[in-house]
């Protein structure tokens, strides 16, 4: 699996998800969060603001 660099905004969402103990996020950056996991095993549930 390729490694995608994480920017500050993405890292902030990951840390917040771990602090709040859930992976529901709001981000338009679908690609990065398809590969990220919170608590190293749970996939994020991304709710983008604009869905096509």
PDB file of N, CA, C and O in Angstrom:
ATOM      1  N   UNK A   1       0.848  -1.174   0.000  1.00  0.00           N
ATOM      2  CA  UNK A   1       0.000   0.000   0.000  1.00  0.00           C
ATOM      3  C   UNK A   1       0.897   1.243   0.000  1.00  0.00           C
ATOM      4  O   UNK A   1       1.769   1.373   0.843  1.00  0.00           O
ATOM      5  N   UNK A   2       0.675   2.160  -0.955  1.00  0.00           N
ATOM      6  CA  UNK A   2       1.524   3.359  -1.020  1.00  0.00           C
ATOM      7  C   UNK A   2       1.262   4.303   0.145  1.00  0.00           C
ATOM      8  O   UNK A   2       0.162   4.376   0.674  1.00  0.00           O
ATOM      9  N   UNK A   3       2.309   4.991   0.535  1.00  0.00           N
ATOM     10  CA  UNK A   3       2.198   5.965   1.613  1.00  0.00           C
ATOM     11  C   UNK A   3       1.895   7.337   1.020  1.00  0.00           C
ATOM     12  O   UNK A   3       2.575   7.781   0.103  1.00  0.00           O
ATOM     13  N   UNK A   4       0.855   7.992   1.532  1.00  0.00           N
ATOM     14  CA  UNK A   4       0.490   9.332   1.091  1.00  0.00           C
ATOM     15  C   UNK A   4       0.869  10.300   2.199  1.00  0.00           C
ATOM     16  O   UNK A   4       0.478  10.107   3.352  1.00  0.00           O
ATOM     17  N   UNK A   5       1.649  11.343   1.884  1.00  0.00           N
ATOM     18  CA  UNK A   5       2.018  12.305   2.924  1.00  0.00           C
ATOM     19  C   UNK A   5       0.779  12.979   3.514  1.00  0.00           C
ATOM     20  O   UNK A   5      -0.192  13.247   2.810  1.00  0.00           O
ATOM     21  N   UNK A   6       0.810  13.222   4.797  1.00  0.00           N
ATOM     22  CA  UNK A   6      -0.314  13.836   5.491  1.00  0.00           C
ATOM     23  C   UNK A   6      -0.003  15.294   5.770  1.00  0.00           C
ATOM     24  O   UNK A   6       1.048  15.612   6.308  1.00  0.00           O
ATOM     25  N   UNK A   7      -0.921  16.186   5.395  1.00  0.00           N
ATOM     26  CA  UNK A   7      -0.702  17.599   5.681  1.00  0.00           C
ATOM     27  C   UNK A   7      -1.272  17.937   7.067  1.00  0.00           C
ATOM     28  O   UNK A   7      -1.848  17.088   7.744  1.00  0.00           O
ATOM     29  N   UNK A   8      -1.096  19.165   7.483  1.00  0.00           N
ATOM     30  CA  UNK A   8      -1.496  19.583   8.833  1.00  0.00           C
ATOM     31  C   UNK A   8      -3.002  19.439   9.054  1.00  0.00           C
ATOM     32  O   UNK A   8      -3.437  18.983  10.115  1.00  0.00           O
ATOM     33  N   UNK A   9      -3.797  19.795   8.058  1.00  0.00           N
ATOM     34  CA  UNK A   9      -5.255  19.682   8.211  1.00  0.00           C
ATOM     35  C   UNK A   9      -5.676  18.229   8.393  1.00  0.00           C
ATOM     36  O   UNK A   9      -6.510  17.911   9.254  1.00  0.00           O
ATOM     37  N   UNK A  10      -5.122  17.321   7.595  1.00  0.00           N
ATOM     38  CA  UNK A  10      -5.447  15.898   7.727  1.00  0.00           C
ATOM     39  C   UNK A  10      -5.001  15.354   9.082  1.00  0.00           C
ATOM     40  O   UNK A  10      -5.740  14.621   9.740  1.00  0.00           O
ATOM     41  N   UNK A  11      -3.807  15.726   9.501  1.00  0.00           N
ATOM     42  CA  UNK A  11      -3.296  15.263  10.795  1.00  0.00           C
ATOM     43  C   UNK A  11      -4.180  15.761  11.934  1.00  0.00           C
ATOM     44  O   UNK A  11      -4.424  15.032  12.902  1.00  0.00           O
ATOM     45  N   UNK A  12      -4.683  16.971  11.813  1.00  0.00           N
ATOM     46  CA  UNK A  12      -5.573  17.513  12.854  1.00  0.00           C
ATOM     47  C   UNK A  12      -6.852  16.698  12.953  1.00  0.00           C
ATOM     48  O   UNK A  12      -7.333  16.414  14.055  1.00  0.00           O
ATOM     49  N   UNK A  13      -7.416  16.292  11.801  1.00  0.00           N
ATOM     50  CA  UNK A  13      -8.633  15.477  11.828  1.00  0.00           C
ATOM     51  C   UNK A  13      -8.371  14.099  12.418  1.00  0.00           C
ATOM     52  O   UNK A  13      -9.208  13.567  13.158  1.00  0.00           O
ATOM     53  N   UNK A  14      -7.210  13.524  12.115  1.00  0.00           N
ATOM     54  CA  UNK A  14      -6.866  12.215  12.673  1.00  0.00           C
ATOM     55  C   UNK A  14      -6.732  12.311  14.198  1.00  0.00           C
ATOM     56  O   UNK A  14      -7.289  11.487  14.935  1.00  0.00           O
ATOM     57  N   UNK A  15      -6.023  13.307  14.682  1.00  0.00           N
ATOM     58  CA  UNK A  15      -5.860  13.470  16.132  1.00  0.00           C
ATOM     59  C   UNK A  15      -7.190  13.744  16.824  1.00  0.00           C
ATOM     60  O   UNK A  15      -7.464  13.206  17.905  1.00  0.00           O
ATOM     61  N   UNK A  16      -8.032  14.550  16.209  1.00  0.00           N
ATOM     62  CA  UNK A  16      -9.341  14.840  16.791  1.00  0.00           C
ATOM     63  C   UNK A  16     -10.212  13.587  16.838  1.00  0.00           C
ATOM     64  O   UNK A  16     -10.895  13.327  17.828  1.00  0.00           O
ATOM     65  N   UNK A  17     -10.179  12.781  15.785  1.00  0.00           N
ATOM     66  CA  UNK A  17     -10.940  11.530  15.767  1.00  0.00           C
ATOM     67  C   UNK A  17     -10.476  10.596  16.879  1.00  0.00           C
ATOM     68  O   UNK A  17     -11.299   9.962  17.550  1.00  0.00           O
ATOM     69  N   UNK A  18      -9.178  10.522  17.090  1.00  0.00           N
ATOM     70  CA  UNK A  18      -8.675   9.660  18.160  1.00  0.00           C
ATOM     71  C   UNK A  18      -9.044  10.198  19.536  1.00  0.00           C
ATOM     72  O   UNK A  18      -9.370   9.438  20.442  1.00  0.00           O
ATOM     73  N   UNK A  19      -9.015  11.515  19.691  1.00  0.00           N
ATOM     74  CA  UNK A  19      -9.378  12.120  20.976  1.00  0.00           C
ATOM     75  C   UNK A  19     -10.862  11.920  21.292  1.00  0.00           C
ATOM     76  O   UNK A  19     -11.242  11.646  22.419  1.00  0.00           O
ATOM     77  N   UNK A  20     -11.719  12.045  20.266  1.00  0.00           N
ATOM     78  CA  UNK A  20     -13.166  11.914  20.459  1.00  0.00           C
ATOM     79  C   UNK A  20     -13.653  10.465  20.352  1.00  0.00           C
ATOM     80  O   UNK A  20     -14.826  10.190  20.586  1.00  0.00           O
ATOM     81  N   UNK A  21     -12.763   9.566  19.979  1.00  0.00           N
ATOM     82  CA  UNK A  21     -13.046   8.133  19.876  1.00  0.00           C
ATOM     83  C   UNK A  21     -14.110   7.801  18.837  1.00  0.00           C
ATOM     84  O   UNK A  21     -14.948   6.932  19.031  1.00  0.00           O
ATOM     85  N   UNK A  22     -14.087   8.508  17.721  1.00  0.00           N
ATOM     86  CA  UNK A  22     -14.900   8.104  16.570  1.00  0.00           C
ATOM     87  C   UNK A  22     -14.268   8.646  15.301  1.00  0.00           C
ATOM     88  O   UNK A  22     -13.484   9.576  15.328  1.00  0.00           O
ATOM     89  N   UNK A  23     -14.602   8.030  14.174  1.00  0.00           N
ATOM     90  CA  UNK A  23     -13.960   8.381  12.919  1.00  0.00           C
ATOM     91  C   UNK A  23     -14.844   9.112  11.935  1.00  0.00           C
ATOM     92  O   UNK A  23     -14.579   9.086  10.740  1.00  0.00           O
ATOM     93  N   UNK A  24     -15.899   9.761  12.399  1.00  0.00           N
ATOM     94  CA  UNK A  24     -16.754  10.534  11.504  1.00  0.00           C
ATOM     95  C   UNK A  24     -16.108  11.891  11.266  1.00  0.00           C
ATOM     96  O   UNK A  24     -15.900  12.664  12.198  1.00  0.00           O
ATOM     97  N   UNK A  25     -15.750  12.164  10.000  1.00  0.00           N
ATOM     98  CA  UNK A  25     -15.074  13.409   9.663  1.00  0.00           C
ATOM     99  C   UNK A  25     -15.795  14.109   8.515  1.00  0.00           C
ATOM    100  O   UNK A  25     -16.621  13.512   7.834  1.00  0.00           O
ATOM    101  N   UNK A  26     -15.450  15.354   8.312  1.00  0.00           N
ATOM    102  CA  UNK A  26     -15.955  16.139   7.196  1.00  0.00           C
ATOM    103  C   UNK A  26     -14.752  16.673   6.439  1.00  0.00           C
ATOM    104  O   UNK A  26     -14.025  17.532   6.937  1.00  0.00           O
ATOM    105  N   UNK A  27     -14.517  16.114   5.256  1.00  0.00           N
ATOM    106  CA  UNK A  27     -13.362  16.517   4.466  1.00  0.00           C
ATOM    107  C   UNK A  27     -13.665  16.331   2.986  1.00  0.00           C
ATOM    108  O   UNK A  27     -14.355  15.391   2.602  1.00  0.00           O
ATOM    109  N   UNK A  28     -13.147  17.235   2.162  1.00  0.00           N
ATOM    110  CA  UNK A  28     -13.275  17.068   0.714  1.00  0.00           C
ATOM    111  C   UNK A  28     -12.106  16.258   0.166  1.00  0.00           C
ATOM    112  O   UNK A  28     -12.052  15.977  -1.020  1.00  0.00           O
ATOM    113  N   UNK A  29     -11.202  15.857   1.017  1.00  0.00           N
ATOM    114  CA  UNK A  29     -10.012  15.114   0.626  1.00  0.00           C
ATOM    115  C   UNK A  29     -10.267  13.616   0.747  1.00  0.00           C
ATOM    116  O   UNK A  29      -9.786  12.955   1.663  1.00  0.00           O
ATOM    117  N   UNK A  30     -11.036  13.062  -0.172  1.00  0.00           N
ATOM    118  CA  UNK A  30     -11.421  11.656  -0.120  1.00  0.00           C
ATOM    119  C   UNK A  30     -10.218  10.716  -0.192  1.00  0.00           C
ATOM    120  O   UNK A  30     -10.147   9.746   0.542  1.00  0.00           O
ATOM    121  N   UNK A  31      -9.284  11.002  -1.079  1.00  0.00           N
ATOM    122  CA  UNK A  31      -8.170  10.079  -1.348  1.00  0.00           C
ATOM    123  C   UNK A  31      -7.351   9.789  -0.096  1.00  0.00           C
ATOM    124  O   UNK A  31      -7.044   8.634   0.194  1.00  0.00           O
ATOM    125  N   UNK A  32      -7.008  10.817   0.657  1.00  0.00           N
ATOM    126  CA  UNK A  32      -6.177  10.603   1.839  1.00  0.00           C
ATOM    127  C   UNK A  32      -6.888   9.792   2.910  1.00  0.00           C
ATOM    128  O   UNK A  32      -6.286   8.953   3.565  1.00  0.00           O
ATOM    129  N   UNK A  33      -8.165  10.018   3.093  1.00  0.00           N
ATOM    130  CA  UNK A  33      -8.856   9.341   4.180  1.00  0.00           C
ATOM    131  C   UNK A  33      -9.358   7.958   3.824  1.00  0.00           C
ATOM    132  O   UNK A  33      -9.815   7.219   4.677  1.00  0.00           O
ATOM    133  N   UNK A  34      -9.235   7.563   2.563  1.00  0.00           N
ATOM    134  CA  UNK A  34      -9.525   6.176   2.209  1.00  0.00           C
ATOM    135  C   UNK A  34      -8.411   5.258   2.696  1.00  0.00           C
ATOM    136  O   UNK A  34      -8.646   4.090   2.952  1.00  0.00           O
ATOM    137  N   UNK A  35      -7.188   5.787   2.837  1.00  0.00           N
ATOM    138  CA  UNK A  35      -6.064   4.960   3.285  1.00  0.00           C
ATOM    139  C   UNK A  35      -5.757   5.119   4.770  1.00  0.00           C
ATOM    140  O   UNK A  35      -5.138   4.242   5.353  1.00  0.00           O
ATOM    141  N   UNK A  36      -6.192   6.211   5.383  1.00  0.00           N
ATOM    142  CA  UNK A  36      -5.927   6.446   6.815  1.00  0.00           C
ATOM    143  C   UNK A  36      -6.844   5.607   7.687  1.00  0.00           C
ATOM    144  O   UNK A  36      -7.953   5.261   7.305  1.00  0.00           O
ATOM    145  N   UNK A  37      -6.370   5.306   8.869  1.00  0.00           N
ATOM    146  CA  UNK A  37      -7.172   4.597   9.871  1.00  0.00           C
ATOM    147  C   UNK A  37      -7.011   5.328  11.195  1.00  0.00           C
ATOM    148  O   UNK A  37      -5.930   5.800  11.521  1.00  0.00           O
ATOM    149  N   UNK A  38      -8.073   5.405  11.973  1.00  0.00           N
ATOM    150  CA  UNK A  38      -7.946   5.972  13.303  1.00  0.00           C
ATOM    151  C   UNK A  38      -7.835   4.813  14.281  1.00  0.00           C
ATOM    152  O   UNK A  38      -8.360   3.739  14.048  1.00  0.00           O
ATOM    153  N   UNK A  39      -7.105   5.034  15.321  1.00  0.00           N
ATOM    154  CA  UNK A  39      -6.734   3.974  16.271  1.00  0.00           C
ATOM    155  C   UNK A  39      -6.055   2.818  15.535  1.00  0.00           C
ATOM    156  O   UNK A  39      -6.147   1.670  15.949  1.00  0.00           O
ATOM    157  N   UNK A  40      -5.418   3.114  14.405  1.00  0.00           N
ATOM    158  CA  UNK A  40      -4.619   2.198  13.585  1.00  0.00           C
ATOM    159  C   UNK A  40      -5.397   1.048  12.972  1.00  0.00           C
ATOM    160  O   UNK A  40      -4.806   0.171  12.356  1.00  0.00           O
ATOM    161  N   UNK A  41      -6.730   1.017  13.110  1.00  0.00           N
ATOM    162  CA  UNK A  41      -7.464  -0.095  12.496  1.00  0.00           C
ATOM    163  C   UNK A  41      -8.852   0.277  11.989  1.00  0.00           C
ATOM    164  O   UNK A  41      -9.394  -0.423  11.148  1.00  0.00           O
ATOM    165  N   UNK A  42      -9.445   1.345  12.484  1.00  0.00           N
ATOM    166  CA  UNK A  42     -10.801   1.713  12.091  1.00  0.00           C
ATOM    167  C   UNK A  42     -10.783   2.679  10.902  1.00  0.00           C
ATOM    168  O   UNK A  42     -10.111   3.701  10.944  1.00  0.00           O
ATOM    169  N   UNK A  43     -11.536   2.378   9.845  1.00  0.00           N
ATOM    170  CA  UNK A  43     -11.581   3.320   8.720  1.00  0.00           C
ATOM    171  C   UNK A  43     -12.391   4.561   9.087  1.00  0.00           C
ATOM    172  O   UNK A  43     -13.302   4.505   9.909  1.00  0.00           O
ATOM    173  N   UNK A  44     -12.030   5.674   8.475  1.00  0.00           N
ATOM    174  CA  UNK A  44     -12.787   6.905   8.676  1.00  0.00           C
ATOM    175  C   UNK A  44     -14.083   6.849   7.884  1.00  0.00           C
ATOM    176  O   UNK A  44     -14.160   6.224   6.833  1.00  0.00           O
ATOM    177  N   UNK A  45     -15.102   7.486   8.407  1.00  0.00           N
ATOM    178  CA  UNK A  45     -16.353   7.675   7.672  1.00  0.00           C
ATOM    179  C   UNK A  45     -16.396   9.145   7.274  1.00  0.00           C
ATOM    180  O   UNK A  45     -16.643  10.020   8.107  1.00  0.00           O
ATOM    181  N   UNK A  46     -16.120   9.411   6.009  1.00  0.00           N
ATOM    182  CA  UNK A  46     -16.023  10.781   5.528  1.00  0.00           C
ATOM    183  C   UNK A  46     -17.378  11.245   5.002  1.00  0.00           C
ATOM    184  O   UNK A  46     -17.985  10.600   4.168  1.00  0.00           O
ATOM    185  N   UNK A  47     -17.842  12.357   5.520  1.00  0.00           N
ATOM    186  CA  UNK A  47     -19.096  12.965   5.080  1.00  0.00           C
ATOM    187  C   UNK A  47     -18.779  14.272   4.368  1.00  0.00           C
ATOM    188  O   UNK A  47     -18.774  15.333   4.980  1.00  0.00           O
ATOM    189  N   UNK A  48     -18.453  14.209   3.073  1.00  0.00           N
ATOM    190  CA  UNK A  48     -18.113  15.445   2.366  1.00  0.00           C
ATOM    191  C   UNK A  48     -19.296  16.413   2.310  1.00  0.00           C
ATOM    192  O   UNK A  48     -20.452  15.991   2.279  1.00  0.00           O
ATOM    193  N   UNK A  49     -18.987  17.689   2.336  1.00  0.00           N
ATOM    194  CA  UNK A  49     -20.023  18.713   2.335  1.00  0.00           C
ATOM    195  C   UNK A  49     -20.828  18.689   1.041  1.00  0.00           C
ATOM    196  O   UNK A  49     -22.037  18.891   1.048  1.00  0.00           O
ATOM    197  N   UNK A  50     -20.168  18.438  -0.069  1.00  0.00           N
ATOM    198  CA  UNK A  50     -20.830  18.407  -1.370  1.00  0.00           C
ATOM    199  C   UNK A  50     -20.672  17.035  -1.997  1.00  0.00           C
ATOM    200  O   UNK A  50     -19.572  16.626  -2.325  1.00  0.00           O
ATOM    201  N   UNK A  51     -21.752  16.315  -2.120  1.00  0.00           N
ATOM    202  CA  UNK A  51     -21.696  15.010  -2.760  1.00  0.00           C
ATOM    203  C   UNK A  51     -22.269  15.132  -4.147  1.00  0.00           C
ATOM    204  O   UNK A  51     -23.272  15.787  -4.367  1.00  0.00           O
ATOM    205  N   UNK A  52     -21.639  14.465  -5.110  1.00  0.00           N
ATOM    206  CA  UNK A  52     -22.132  14.544  -6.489  1.00  0.00           C
ATOM    207  C   UNK A  52     -23.033  13.372  -6.813  1.00  0.00           C
ATOM    208  O   UNK A  52     -23.075  12.388  -6.194  1.00  0.00           O
TER     209      UNK A  52
END
